Amino acid sequence: MNLVYTIDNNFVPQLAANIQSVKQNNPNIQLNFYILSMGLSKANVDYLTDFFSDKLCDVIIIDISDFKDRIAFEFDTTGWNEIVLARLLLDNYLPNEIERVIYLDADTICRSSLRELWQADLDGKTIAMAPEPTADRNRRTSLGIASYPYCNAGVVLFNLKKWRDNDIEKGILNFCKQNKEKLFANDQDALNVYLKDDIKVMSISYNYSNIFDYYPFEYLNKLMPNFCNKIEFEHARANPAIVHFLGEDRPWRAGNTHRFSSDYFYYLRQTPWSKAPIEYGWEHYYKAWRLFNTITSPFPSARYKAITSLIPFFMKVRAKKRRQDESR
């Protein structure tokens, strides 16, 4: 089983928790972890390779400091780390013999076997992703995919052979260059638009985020009809295979009460990063967040409109913080 991540040095504890969760829930399977990284310290490189590598697990760290040169055009990722664009460059960095790979955001945790996902029939499609029914409807319309299911790129199963055979990397990068002003969610928007007829929609169990806790099935199905059936929804809600700590709802921040935060710390404690510092300064934010969720819980439509209107503001705050961090 091949898995790939894109990270910088700031996200190594989260990556370590993820790798540990994948290893523990997928025993007796050869696991190859490809870490596309930028600016990793030597200590983190040594810890990652020495701690996780064994007879059934290989950790391969690939430096991608040149990824901007490979993109070859200016691209403003606003509040997202620029390294997210490296998801589009897997053909450049992964060995040619790899024909299938699971991409995971490092802010995910595996809670059960991924064998079924790994062996999934893609029905001739190039990638598989899980739907994100709360994606802004106006944005989907402006992108020309209002009638298509919009998917989240935090977990992606790639048919790399088909990706290479059809030279998708070249095409999708050219699409990004021509449409970069429209792509609010960067490469995620690009994948959804450029490959709109080439995506296998997979179960939300493999990319379960807090939106499925905060909104009832009936409302989500209204936003994106047939994104999944109710039985699948309830099963995923009860026991998701992969939890994605989407947005600002992250367990490594002080005051957070994410439903699956204990899973994150369970796996983190088993790694050399068990004492990774918590991010303080979020306590008041999370108090306000819980109050907001309590008030809006009976009114999903009002909650959705409020959240959708606030997302651009939060992305501007993220972008400002990212620029400050980079200038230090």
Coordinates of C-alpha atoms in Angstrom, one line a residue:
M1 CA 0.0 0.0 0.0
N2 CA 1.5 3.3 -1.1
L3 CA 0.6 6.5 0.8
V4 CA 1.8 10.0 0.1
Y5 CA 1.8 13.3 2.1
T6 CA 2.9 16.9 1.5
I7 CA 4.2 18.7 4.6
D8 CA 6.7 21.2 6.0
N9 CA 8.5 21.1 9.3
N10 CA 5.7 22.7 11.3
F11 CA 3.3 19.7 10.7
V12 CA 5.6 16.8 11.6
P13 CA 3.7 15.8 14.9
Q14 CA 0.4 15.6 13.0
L15 CA 2.1 13.5 10.3
A16 CA 3.6 11.2 12.9
A17 CA 0.2 10.6 14.6
N18 CA -1.2 9.8 11.2
I19 CA 1.5 7.4 10.2
Q20 CA 1.2 5.6 13.5
S21 CA -2.6 5.4 13.1
V22 CA -2.2 3.9 9.6
K23 CA 0.4 1.4 10.8
Q24 CA -1.7 0.3 13.8
N25 CA -4.9 -0.2 11.8
N26 CA -3.3 -1.9 8.8
P27 CA -1.1 -4.7 10.2
N28 CA 0.5 -7.4 8.0
I29 CA 0.5 -5.1 5.0
Q30 CA 3.5 -3.6 3.3
L31 CA 3.2 0.1 3.8
N32 CA 5.3 2.6 1.8
F33 CA 5.0 6.2 3.1
Y34 CA 6.2 8.8 0.7
I35 CA 6.7 12.2 2.4
L36 CA 7.0 15.1 0.0
S37 CA 8.5 17.7 2.3
M38 CA 10.0 21.1 2.4
G39 CA 12.3 22.3 5.1
L40 CA 12.3 19.3 7.4
S41 CA 14.9 19.5 10.1
K42 CA 17.5 16.7 10.1
A43 CA 16.2 15.6 13.6
N44 CA 12.7 15.2 12.2
V45 CA 14.0 13.3 9.1
D46 CA 16.0 10.9 11.3
Y47 CA 13.1 10.4 13.8
L48 CA 10.6 9.7 11.0
T49 CA 12.8 7.2 9.2
D50 CA 14.2 5.5 12.3
F51 CA 11.1 5.3 14.3
F52 CA 8.6 4.1 11.7
S53 CA 10.7 2.0 9.4
D54 CA 10.6 -1.8 9.8
K55 CA 10.3 -4.9 7.7
L56 CA 6.7 -4.0 6.7
C57 CA 7.1 -0.2 6.6
D58 CA 9.3 2.0 4.5
V59 CA 9.5 5.8 5.0
I60 CA 10.8 7.6 2.0
I61 CA 11.3 11.4 2.4
I62 CA 11.5 13.4 -0.8
D63 CA 12.6 17.0 -0.8
I64 CA 10.3 19.2 -3.0
S65 CA 11.9 22.6 -2.3
D66 CA 11.8 23.1 -6.1
F67 CA 8.1 22.5 -6.5
K68 CA 7.4 26.2 -7.3
D69 CA 9.9 26.0 -10.2
R70 CA 8.0 23.0 -11.5
I71 CA 4.7 24.9 -11.4
A72 CA 6.4 27.7 -13.3
F73 CA 3.7 30.4 -12.7
E74 CA 2.7 32.7 -9.8
F75 CA -0.2 31.3 -7.7
D76 CA -1.7 32.9 -4.6
T77 CA -3.0 30.2 -2.2
T78 CA -4.4 32.8 0.2
G79 CA -4.7 31.1 3.6
W80 CA -3.5 27.7 2.5
N81 CA 0.1 26.6 2.7
E82 CA 1.6 26.7 -0.8
I83 CA 2.8 23.2 -0.4
V84 CA -0.8 22.0 -1.1
L85 CA -0.1 22.5 -4.8
A86 CA 2.4 19.7 -4.7
R87 CA -0.6 17.3 -4.8
L88 CA -0.7 18.0 -8.5
L89 CA 3.0 17.1 -9.0
L90 CA 3.0 13.5 -7.8
D91 CA 4.1 12.3 -11.3
N92 CA 7.3 14.5 -10.8
Y93 CA 8.3 13.1 -7.5
L94 CA 7.1 9.5 -7.1
P95 CA 8.8 6.6 -8.7
N96 CA 7.5 5.6 -12.1
E97 CA 6.7 2.1 -11.0
I98 CA 4.0 3.3 -8.6
E99 CA 0.7 3.0 -10.3
R100 CA -1.6 3.6 -7.4
V101 CA -1.3 5.8 -4.3
I102 CA -3.4 7.2 -1.5
Y103 CA -2.9 10.8 -0.8
L104 CA -3.6 11.9 2.8
D105 CA -3.6 15.4 4.3
A106 CA -1.4 15.2 7.4
D107 CA -4.3 16.5 9.5
T108 CA -6.1 13.2 9.2
I109 CA -6.2 10.2 11.5
C110 CA -6.9 6.6 10.4
R111 CA -9.3 4.6 12.6
S112 CA -9.7 1.3 10.7
S113 CA -8.3 -0.7 7.8
L114 CA -7.7 1.0 4.5
R115 CA -7.5 -2.2 2.6
E116 CA -10.9 -1.8 1.0
L117 CA -10.1 1.8 -0.1
W118 CA -6.7 0.6 -1.5
Q119 CA -8.3 -2.1 -3.5
A120 CA -11.3 -0.1 -4.6
D121 CA -12.4 -0.4 -8.2
L122 CA -12.1 3.1 -9.7
D123 CA -14.5 2.2 -12.6
G124 CA -12.0 3.6 -15.1
K125 CA -11.7 6.9 -13.3
T126 CA -8.4 8.6 -12.5
I127 CA -9.0 9.6 -8.9
A128 CA -11.5 8.9 -6.1
M129 CA -12.5 11.5 -3.5
A130 CA -15.3 11.9 -0.9
P131 CA -18.0 14.5 -1.3
E132 CA -18.1 17.8 0.5
P133 CA -21.7 18.8 0.4
T134 CA -21.2 22.1 2.2
A135 CA -19.0 23.5 -0.6
D136 CA -20.3 27.0 -1.5
R137 CA -23.0 26.6 -4.1
N138 CA -22.2 29.9 -5.7
R139 CA -18.6 28.9 -6.1
R140 CA -19.5 25.6 -7.6
T141 CA -21.8 27.4 -10.1
S142 CA -19.1 29.9 -11.0
L143 CA -16.7 26.9 -11.6
G144 CA -19.2 25.3 -13.9
I145 CA -19.7 22.2 -11.8
A146 CA -23.1 23.0 -10.1
S147 CA -24.5 19.7 -11.3
Y148 CA -21.5 17.7 -10.2
P149 CA -20.6 16.4 -6.7
Y150 CA -17.9 18.6 -5.2
C151 CA -15.3 16.6 -3.4
N152 CA -12.7 17.3 -0.7
A153 CA -9.0 16.6 -1.6
G154 CA -7.8 15.8 1.9
V155 CA -8.0 12.1 0.9
V156 CA -7.5 11.1 -2.7
L157 CA -6.9 7.7 -4.3
F158 CA -4.9 8.2 -7.4
N159 CA -4.6 5.9 -10.4
L160 CA -1.1 7.3 -11.2
K161 CA -0.7 5.2 -14.3
K162 CA -3.8 6.8 -15.9
W163 CA -2.7 10.2 -14.6
R164 CA 0.6 9.7 -16.5
D165 CA -0.8 8.1 -19.6
N166 CA -3.2 11.0 -20.1
D167 CA -0.6 13.7 -19.2
I168 CA -3.0 15.1 -16.6
E169 CA -0.4 17.0 -14.7
K170 CA 0.4 19.2 -17.7
G171 CA -3.3 19.7 -18.4
I172 CA -4.3 20.5 -14.9
L173 CA -1.4 22.9 -14.3
N174 CA -2.3 24.7 -17.5
F175 CA -5.9 24.9 -16.3
C176 CA -4.7 26.4 -12.9
K177 CA -2.6 29.0 -14.8
Q178 CA -5.5 30.1 -16.9
N179 CA -8.1 30.1 -14.1
K180 CA -6.1 30.8 -10.9
E181 CA -8.3 33.8 -10.0
K182 CA -11.3 31.6 -9.8
L183 CA -9.8 28.8 -7.8
F184 CA -10.6 29.7 -4.2
A185 CA -9.7 26.2 -2.9
N186 CA -6.6 26.0 -5.2
D187 CA -5.7 22.5 -6.4
Q188 CA -8.9 21.1 -4.8
D189 CA -11.0 23.3 -7.1
A190 CA -8.8 22.3 -10.0
L191 CA -9.2 18.6 -9.4
N192 CA -13.0 19.0 -9.2
V193 CA -13.3 21.0 -12.4
Y194 CA -10.6 19.6 -14.6
L195 CA -11.5 16.0 -13.7
K196 CA -15.2 16.5 -13.2
D197 CA -16.0 13.5 -15.4
D198 CA -13.1 11.4 -14.1
I199 CA -13.8 11.2 -10.4
K200 CA -15.1 8.2 -8.5
V201 CA -17.0 9.4 -5.5
M202 CA -16.0 7.4 -2.5
S203 CA -17.7 7.0 0.9
I204 CA -17.5 9.9 3.4
S205 CA -16.2 7.4 5.9
Y206 CA -12.8 7.9 4.2
N207 CA -12.8 11.6 4.7
Y208 CA -15.0 12.4 7.6
S209 CA -15.0 16.0 8.8
N210 CA -17.0 18.0 11.3
I211 CA -19.5 19.1 8.7
F212 CA -21.1 15.7 9.1
D213 CA -21.5 16.2 12.8
Y214 CA -22.8 19.8 12.6
Y215 CA -25.5 19.3 9.9
P216 CA -28.3 16.7 9.7
F217 CA -28.3 14.3 6.7
E218 CA -31.5 15.8 5.3
Y219 CA -30.0 19.3 5.1
L220 CA -26.7 18.1 3.5
N221 CA -28.7 16.1 1.0
K222 CA -30.6 19.3 0.1
L223 CA -27.3 21.1 -0.5
M224 CA -25.9 18.3 -2.6
P225 CA -28.5 15.7 -3.6
N226 CA -27.4 12.1 -3.4
F227 CA -24.0 12.8 -2.0
C228 CA -24.6 9.5 -0.1
N229 CA -27.5 7.6 1.3
K230 CA -28.7 7.9 4.9
I231 CA -27.6 4.4 6.0
E232 CA -24.0 5.1 4.7
F233 CA -24.2 8.5 6.4
E234 CA -25.1 7.1 9.8
H235 CA -22.5 4.3 9.5
A236 CA -19.8 6.8 8.7
R237 CA -20.9 9.1 11.5
A238 CA -20.7 6.3 14.0
N239 CA -17.4 4.9 13.0
P240 CA -15.5 6.7 10.3
A241 CA -12.4 5.1 8.8
I242 CA -10.5 8.4 8.3
V243 CA -11.2 11.6 10.3
H244 CA -10.1 14.9 8.7
F245 CA -9.6 17.8 11.2
L246 CA -10.9 20.3 8.7
G247 CA -10.9 24.0 9.1
E248 CA -10.0 25.5 12.5
D249 CA -11.4 22.5 14.5
R250 CA -8.1 20.9 15.4
P251 CA -7.3 18.9 18.5
W252 CA -3.7 20.3 18.9
R253 CA -5.1 23.7 19.8
A254 CA -6.0 24.6 23.4
G255 CA -9.7 24.6 24.1
N256 CA -10.7 22.3 21.2
T257 CA -13.3 19.7 21.9
H258 CA -13.4 17.8 18.6
R259 CA -15.3 14.6 18.9
F260 CA -12.3 12.6 17.7
S261 CA -9.5 14.5 19.4
S262 CA -8.8 11.5 21.7
D263 CA -7.9 9.5 18.6
Y264 CA -5.3 12.0 17.6
F265 CA -3.7 12.1 21.0
Y266 CA -3.9 8.3 21.4
Y267 CA -1.7 7.8 18.3
L268 CA 0.5 10.9 18.9
R269 CA 1.5 9.6 22.4
Q270 CA 3.0 6.5 20.8
T271 CA 5.5 8.6 18.8
P272 CA 8.6 10.6 19.6
W273 CA 6.4 13.7 19.3
S274 CA 4.2 12.8 22.2
K275 CA 5.2 16.0 24.0
A276 CA 4.6 18.3 21.0
P277 CA 3.4 21.7 22.4
I278 CA -0.3 22.6 22.2
E279 CA -1.1 25.8 20.3
Y280 CA -2.4 28.3 22.9
G281 CA -4.4 31.4 22.2
W282 CA -7.5 29.6 20.9
E283 CA -9.4 29.2 24.1
H284 CA -11.8 32.1 23.5
Y285 CA -12.3 31.2 19.9
Y286 CA -13.5 27.7 20.9
K287 CA -15.8 29.0 23.6
A288 CA -17.4 31.3 21.0
W289 CA -17.4 28.4 18.5
R290 CA -19.3 26.1 20.9
L291 CA -21.8 28.8 21.7
F292 CA -22.3 29.4 18.0
N293 CA -22.9 25.7 17.4
T294 CA -25.4 25.5 20.3
I295 CA -27.4 28.4 19.0
T296 CA -27.4 27.4 15.3
S297 CA -27.9 23.7 15.8
P298 CA -31.7 23.8 15.3
F299 CA -31.2 26.1 12.3
P300 CA -28.9 24.4 9.8
S301 CA -29.7 26.8 6.9
A302 CA -28.8 29.9 9.0
R303 CA -25.7 28.2 10.2
Y304 CA -24.6 27.4 6.6
K305 CA -25.2 30.9 5.5
A306 CA -23.2 32.3 8.4
I307 CA -20.3 29.9 8.0
T308 CA -20.2 30.4 4.2
S309 CA -20.0 34.2 4.6
L310 CA -17.3 33.9 7.3
I311 CA -14.9 31.6 5.4
P312 CA -13.4 34.4 3.3
F313 CA -12.7 36.4 6.5
F314 CA -11.0 33.4 8.1
M315 CA -8.9 32.8 5.0
K316 CA -7.7 36.4 5.1
V317 CA -6.7 35.9 8.8
R318 CA -4.9 32.7 7.9
A319 CA -3.1 34.4 5.0
K320 CA -1.9 37.2 7.3
K321 CA -0.6 34.8 9.9
R322 CA 1.1 32.7 7.2
R323 CA 2.9 35.8 5.9
Q324 CA 3.9 36.8 9.5
D325 CA 5.3 33.3 10.1
E326 CA 7.3 33.3 6.8
S327 CA 8.8 36.7 7.7
R328 CA 10.2 35.5 11.0

